[in-house]
Coordinates of C-alpha atoms in Angstrom, one line a residue:
M1 CA 40.2 -46.5 8.7
P2 CA 42.2 -48.1 11.5
F3 CA 42.2 -51.6 9.8
F4 CA 42.9 -52.8 6.3
K5 CA 41.4 -55.5 4.1
V6 CA 43.4 -58.6 3.5
K7 CA 44.1 -58.7 -0.2
K8 CA 43.9 -62.5 -0.6
Q9 CA 40.6 -63.9 0.3
F10 CA 40.5 -67.2 2.3
H11 CA 37.6 -69.6 1.4
K12 CA 35.5 -66.8 -0.1
L13 CA 35.6 -64.7 3.1
Q14 CA 36.8 -61.1 3.4
W15 CA 39.2 -60.8 6.4
F16 CA 40.2 -57.8 8.4
S17 CA 43.5 -57.3 10.2
G18 CA 45.7 -54.6 11.6
K19 CA 46.2 -52.5 14.7
K20 CA 43.5 -50.4 16.3
G21 CA 43.3 -46.8 15.2
K22 CA 43.7 -43.8 17.5
D23 CA 40.0 -44.0 18.2
G24 CA 40.5 -47.5 19.6
F25 CA 38.4 -49.0 16.9
G26 CA 40.0 -52.2 15.5
P27 CA 39.3 -55.1 13.1
Q28 CA 37.3 -57.1 15.6
D29 CA 35.2 -54.1 16.5
H30 CA 34.5 -53.6 12.7
V31 CA 33.4 -57.2 12.2
M32 CA 31.1 -57.0 15.2
S33 CA 29.6 -53.8 13.9
I34 CA 28.7 -55.3 10.5
L35 CA 27.8 -58.8 11.8
P36 CA 24.6 -60.1 10.0
K37 CA 21.9 -61.8 12.0
G38 CA 22.7 -65.5 12.2
N39 CA 26.3 -65.3 11.1
I40 CA 29.2 -66.3 13.4
P41 CA 32.1 -64.0 14.0
I42 CA 35.5 -65.7 13.8
V43 CA 39.2 -65.0 14.2
K44 CA 42.0 -66.8 12.4
Y45 CA 45.5 -67.0 13.9
V46 CA 48.1 -66.5 11.2
N47 CA 51.7 -67.3 11.6
K48 CA 54.7 -66.3 9.5
G49 CA 58.2 -67.0 10.9
K50 CA 58.2 -65.9 14.5
A51 CA 55.3 -63.5 14.0
T52 CA 51.6 -64.3 14.8
W53 CA 48.7 -62.0 14.1
H54 CA 44.9 -62.2 13.9
Q55 CA 42.5 -61.9 11.0
Y56 CA 38.8 -61.3 11.6
S57 CA 35.7 -62.2 9.6
H58 CA 32.2 -63.7 9.9
T59 CA 30.4 -66.4 8.0
T60 CA 27.3 -68.6 8.1
P61 CA 27.2 -71.6 10.4
E62 CA 27.1 -74.0 7.4
H63 CA 30.2 -72.5 5.9
L64 CA 32.0 -72.5 9.2
L65 CA 31.3 -76.2 9.7
R66 CA 32.8 -77.0 6.3
L67 CA 35.9 -75.0 7.3
L68 CA 36.2 -76.9 10.7
K69 CA 36.9 -80.2 8.9
W70 CA 40.5 -79.0 8.7
N71 CA 42.8 -77.0 11.0
H72 CA 42.7 -73.4 9.9
A73 CA 43.4 -71.9 13.4
L74 CA 39.8 -70.7 13.7
F75 CA 38.3 -69.4 17.0
E76 CA 34.6 -68.6 17.6
I77 CA 34.0 -65.0 18.9
L78 CA 31.2 -65.1 21.4
V79 CA 28.4 -62.5 21.0
P80 CA 27.2 -61.3 24.4
S81 CA 23.6 -60.6 23.3
R82 CA 23.1 -64.2 22.0
L83 CA 22.3 -67.4 23.8
F84 CA 25.2 -69.6 25.0
K85 CA 25.5 -73.3 25.6
V86 CA 27.2 -74.0 28.9
Y87 CA 30.9 -74.3 28.1
F88 CA 34.1 -75.0 29.9
D89 CA 37.8 -74.6 29.1
I90 CA 40.0 -77.0 31.1
D91 CA 43.8 -77.2 31.3
N92 CA 45.4 -79.8 33.5
K93 CA 49.1 -79.1 33.1
L94 CA 50.2 -82.2 35.1
G95 CA 47.9 -84.6 33.1
L96 CA 47.1 -86.5 36.2
L97 CA 43.3 -86.3 36.3
S98 CA 41.0 -88.2 34.0
R99 CA 38.1 -87.1 31.9
A100 CA 35.9 -89.3 34.1
D101 CA 36.7 -87.1 37.1
I102 CA 35.8 -84.0 35.1
K103 CA 32.5 -85.5 33.8
E104 CA 31.6 -86.6 37.3
R105 CA 31.9 -83.0 38.6
I106 CA 29.9 -81.6 35.6
L107 CA 27.1 -84.1 36.0
K108 CA 26.8 -83.4 39.7
Q109 CA 26.0 -79.8 38.9
F110 CA 24.3 -80.3 35.6
P111 CA 22.2 -83.5 35.8
G112 CA 21.6 -85.3 32.5
A113 CA 24.0 -83.0 30.6
N114 CA 24.9 -83.9 27.0
I115 CA 28.7 -83.5 27.3
N116 CA 30.7 -82.8 24.1
I117 CA 34.5 -82.9 24.5
C118 CA 37.3 -82.0 22.1
G119 CA 40.9 -81.3 23.1
Y120 CA 44.2 -83.1 23.3
E121 CA 46.1 -85.3 25.7
V122 CA 49.9 -85.2 25.6
E123 CA 52.5 -86.1 28.2
N124 CA 52.1 -83.9 31.3
K125 CA 49.2 -81.9 29.9
H126 CA 45.5 -82.5 29.1
S127 CA 43.5 -79.7 27.6
Y128 CA 39.7 -79.9 27.0
H129 CA 37.0 -77.7 25.4
I130 CA 33.6 -78.8 26.6
T131 CA 30.1 -77.8 25.7
L132 CA 26.8 -79.0 27.2
S133 CA 24.4 -78.8 24.2
N134 CA 21.3 -79.2 26.4
Y135 CA 22.1 -76.5 29.0
T136 CA 21.8 -72.8 28.1
L137 CA 22.6 -69.4 29.7
R138 CA 22.8 -65.8 28.9
F139 CA 25.8 -63.5 29.2
E140 CA 24.6 -61.9 32.4
D141 CA 24.5 -65.3 34.1
C142 CA 28.1 -66.2 33.2
W143 CA 29.1 -65.5 36.8
K144 CA 27.4 -68.8 37.7
L145 CA 29.8 -70.7 35.5
Q146 CA 32.7 -68.7 37.0
A147 CA 31.5 -69.8 40.5
F148 CA 31.4 -73.4 39.4
C149 CA 34.9 -73.2 37.8
M150 CA 36.4 -71.6 40.9
A151 CA 34.9 -74.3 43.1
N152 CA 36.4 -76.9 40.8
K153 CA 39.7 -75.3 39.9
D154 CA 41.5 -78.4 41.3
L155 CA 40.5 -80.2 38.1
G156 CA 41.7 -77.3 35.9
F157 CA 38.4 -75.5 35.2
D158 CA 39.3 -72.0 33.9
A159 CA 37.1 -69.2 35.4
T160 CA 38.5 -66.5 33.0
V161 CA 36.8 -67.5 29.8
Y162 CA 33.5 -65.7 30.3
S163 CA 34.4 -62.2 29.3
T164 CA 32.7 -60.1 26.6
N165 CA 33.5 -61.2 23.0
C166 CA 35.7 -64.1 24.4
Q167 CA 37.5 -66.0 21.6
M168 CA 37.1 -69.8 22.0
K169 CA 39.0 -72.4 20.0
C170 CA 36.8 -74.4 17.6
I171 CA 37.0 -78.2 17.2
N172 CA 39.9 -79.4 15.1
Q173 CA 41.6 -76.1 15.4
S174 CA 44.7 -74.8 17.2
K175 CA 47.0 -71.8 17.4
P176 CA 49.9 -72.0 15.0
L177 CA 52.3 -74.8 15.8
K178 CA 50.2 -76.0 18.7
H179 CA 48.1 -79.1 19.3
A180 CA 44.6 -79.1 17.8
G181 CA 41.5 -79.8 19.8
V182 CA 40.2 -83.0 18.2
Y183 CA 37.0 -84.9 18.9
M184 CA 37.1 -87.0 22.1
E185 CA 33.6 -87.6 23.4
G186 CA 29.9 -86.7 22.9
S187 CA 28.3 -85.8 19.6
T188 CA 30.3 -86.4 16.5
E189 CA 28.5 -83.4 14.9
L190 CA 30.9 -80.5 14.7
S191 CA 28.1 -78.1 15.4
K192 CA 27.5 -79.5 18.9
H193 CA 31.0 -78.3 19.8
L194 CA 30.2 -74.7 18.9
I195 CA 29.0 -72.5 21.8
Q196 CA 26.3 -70.3 20.1
Y197 CA 24.9 -72.6 17.5
D198 CA 22.9 -75.9 17.2
F199 CA 21.3 -76.3 20.7
D200 CA 19.5 -79.5 21.5
K201 CA 15.7 -79.4 21.0
E202 CA 15.1 -79.6 24.7
C203 CA 17.4 -77.4 26.9
I204 CA 17.6 -76.5 30.5
D205 CA 18.2 -72.9 31.6
I206 CA 21.0 -72.7 34.3
N207 CA 18.8 -70.3 36.3
T208 CA 16.9 -73.4 37.4
L209 CA 20.0 -74.6 39.3
T210 CA 21.8 -73.6 42.4
F211 CA 25.5 -72.6 42.2
P212 CA 28.2 -72.2 44.8
D213 CA 29.0 -68.7 46.0
I214 CA 32.1 -67.0 44.7
V215 CA 34.7 -66.1 47.2
K216 CA 35.5 -62.5 46.3
A217 CA 39.1 -61.7 45.5
K218 CA 40.9 -59.4 47.9
A219 CA 41.9 -56.0 46.6
N220 CA 45.6 -57.0 46.4
A221 CA 45.0 -60.6 45.2
K222 CA 46.6 -61.8 42.1
G223 CA 44.7 -63.1 39.1
P224 CA 42.5 -61.7 36.4
K225 CA 39.6 -59.3 37.3
S226 CA 37.2 -61.6 35.5
Q227 CA 37.4 -64.0 38.4
R228 CA 35.4 -61.5 40.5
L229 CA 31.6 -61.8 40.8
D230 CA 29.9 -59.1 38.5
F231 CA 26.7 -58.5 40.3
V232 CA 24.9 -55.9 42.4
A233 CA 26.6 -57.2 45.5
D234 CA 30.0 -56.2 44.0
I235 CA 29.0 -52.6 43.2
P236 CA 30.7 -50.2 45.7
V237 CA 28.5 -47.9 47.8
L238 CA 28.0 -45.1 45.3
K239 CA 28.1 -41.5 46.3
P240 CA 26.3 -39.2 43.8
V241 CA 27.6 -35.6 43.7
K242 CA 24.0 -34.3 43.4
R243 CA 20.7 -35.9 44.2
D244 CA 17.2 -34.6 43.6
P245 CA 15.5 -34.7 47.0
D246 CA 12.1 -34.9 45.3
F247 CA 13.1 -37.9 43.1
F248 CA 10.9 -41.0 43.9
F249 CA 11.8 -44.2 42.0
Y250 CA 8.3 -45.5 41.6
D251 CA 6.9 -42.3 40.1
A252 CA 9.9 -41.7 37.8
T253 CA 10.0 -42.5 34.0
P254 CA 12.6 -45.0 32.8
L255 CA 14.8 -42.2 31.5
E256 CA 14.7 -40.4 34.8
I257 CA 15.6 -43.6 36.6
L258 CA 18.6 -44.1 34.2
N259 CA 19.9 -40.5 34.5
N260 CA 19.8 -40.7 38.3
I261 CA 22.3 -43.6 38.4
P262 CA 25.7 -42.0 39.0
H263 CA 28.4 -43.3 36.7
D264 CA 32.0 -42.0 36.5
D265 CA 35.5 -43.2 37.2
N266 CA 35.8 -41.9 40.8
E267 CA 33.7 -43.3 43.7
N268 CA 30.9 -44.1 41.2
K269 CA 32.6 -46.7 39.2
I270 CA 30.4 -49.4 37.7
N271 CA 31.9 -52.4 36.0
H272 CA 31.2 -53.4 32.4
N273 CA 28.8 -56.3 33.2
V274 CA 26.6 -54.1 35.3
I275 CA 26.6 -51.4 32.6
W276 CA 25.7 -54.0 30.0
R277 CA 22.7 -55.1 32.1
I278 CA 21.6 -51.5 32.5
M279 CA 21.8 -51.1 28.7
V280 CA 19.6 -54.2 28.2
W281 CA 17.0 -52.8 30.7
A282 CA 17.1 -49.3 29.0
Q283 CA 16.6 -50.7 25.5
K284 CA 13.7 -52.9 26.7
Q285 CA 12.1 -49.8 28.4
G286 CA 12.1 -47.9 25.1
I287 CA 15.0 -45.5 26.0
S288 CA 16.9 -44.4 22.9
F289 CA 20.5 -45.3 22.2
D290 CA 21.5 -41.6 22.3
D291 CA 19.9 -41.1 25.7
F292 CA 21.6 -44.3 27.0
M293 CA 25.0 -43.1 25.7
A294 CA 24.4 -39.6 27.2
W295 CA 24.3 -41.4 30.5
N296 CA 27.1 -43.9 29.7
K297 CA 29.5 -41.2 28.5
Q298 CA 29.7 -39.9 32.0
K299 CA 32.6 -42.4 32.4
N300 CA 34.8 -39.8 30.8
K301 CA 38.1 -40.9 32.4
S302 CA 38.1 -44.2 30.5
D303 CA 41.2 -44.9 28.4
E304 CA 38.9 -45.9 25.6
P305 CA 38.3 -43.2 23.0
V306 CA 34.7 -41.9 22.9
N307 CA 34.1 -42.9 19.2
A308 CA 35.3 -46.4 19.9
R309 CA 33.1 -46.7 23.0
I310 CA 30.0 -45.5 21.0
A311 CA 30.7 -47.9 18.2
R312 CA 31.2 -50.8 20.6
Y313 CA 27.9 -50.1 22.5
W314 CA 26.0 -49.6 19.2
G315 CA 27.0 -53.1 18.2
Y316 CA 25.7 -54.4 21.5
W317 CA 22.5 -52.3 21.2
S318 CA 21.7 -53.3 17.7
D319 CA 22.1 -57.0 18.5
L320 CA 19.4 -56.7 21.2
D321 CA 16.6 -55.8 18.7
N322 CA 15.9 -59.4 18.1
S323 CA 17.2 -60.8 21.3
P324 CA 15.1 -62.5 24.1
Y325 CA 17.4 -60.9 26.7
N326 CA 15.6 -59.0 29.4
V327 CA 16.7 -57.4 32.7
A328 CA 14.0 -56.8 35.2
T329 CA 13.4 -53.4 36.9
S330 CA 14.2 -55.2 40.2
F331 CA 17.8 -55.2 39.1
I332 CA 17.8 -51.5 38.8
E333 CA 16.0 -51.2 42.2
A334 CA 18.9 -53.3 43.7
I335 CA 21.4 -50.8 42.3
Y336 CA 19.4 -47.9 43.8
S337 CA 19.4 -49.7 47.1
K338 CA 23.2 -49.4 47.1
F339 CA 23.7 -45.7 46.4
S340 CA 20.3 -44.0 47.1
P341 CA 18.0 -46.2 49.3
S342 CA 15.9 -43.1 50.1
A343 CA 14.9 -42.8 46.5
L344 CA 12.9 -46.0 47.0
K345 CA 10.9 -44.5 49.8
S346 CA 8.1 -42.0 49.4
K347 CA 8.9 -38.5 50.6
A348 CA 6.7 -38.9 53.7
L349 CA 8.7 -41.9 54.9
R350 CA 12.2 -40.3 54.4
V351 CA 14.2 -39.4 57.6

């Protein structure tokens, strides 16, 4: 196995640590693959001398809340197939802007939001972790929060914290030898400061709101890739090597529709967020995991080993069994409109 079990248990939890194996499968991948329904995956930062490393585990929400009363350097690992509260990470390195300014921007976009803030304020730096416990979203809609953050980056909103399995610092926690994010405003219940647990009884889906457009990064622009909009508009014009001239989208089975989407690392490169949505659609259409991966493994030039890729997607797939996530066939149609618009036309209407 590419990971090892920590000999000494911490608060009755079994922790996993170590480097990834040759197959790319690491301790976090292992925890995500064995994650029980309802448990929260967590990572603990461990420090000894100048060395810092990670230990991974999972626990019940009730147990985690007991641990969060003290600083154990714990971070919540976000599960993409679960519901999210709207959340923000804000770093104002100059410490010149007030929380009032930040809340004003949030309330302008999210009316009536129940804002919960933890963080720290020291000389020349303010850092905040914010959750809106009455606003929800799903992973495929995180680009909307990215858009909001990029439009408000003057206040320190970070647009890079919406990636798959992102690790977010819990309340009262910190990295070793750093400032802890203590309670500041909102609910005093620790659970309200977690991102994927204890939602308000009445919540608003962010799809009911309008968000600013993202200004796409130029090809040579600096900054993390996650700042780019992951949606159909960002998919390059795909050029399949082969195309069945008799294929008609509206007469095809879901599996035929999936298998006709080109997917490799050359001109047919599709980013992870789009692949993830295709996976959700495929699962809801009754396509098997093996058939989905037969299509997904076309991306054979990835640096990620095949076994690690299969294990990672099996974790995503399994979590969808009891998930309310759904991706409409109209999303798949939009992909086809990019690389094979003629497939959406009956044969008689094709030029």
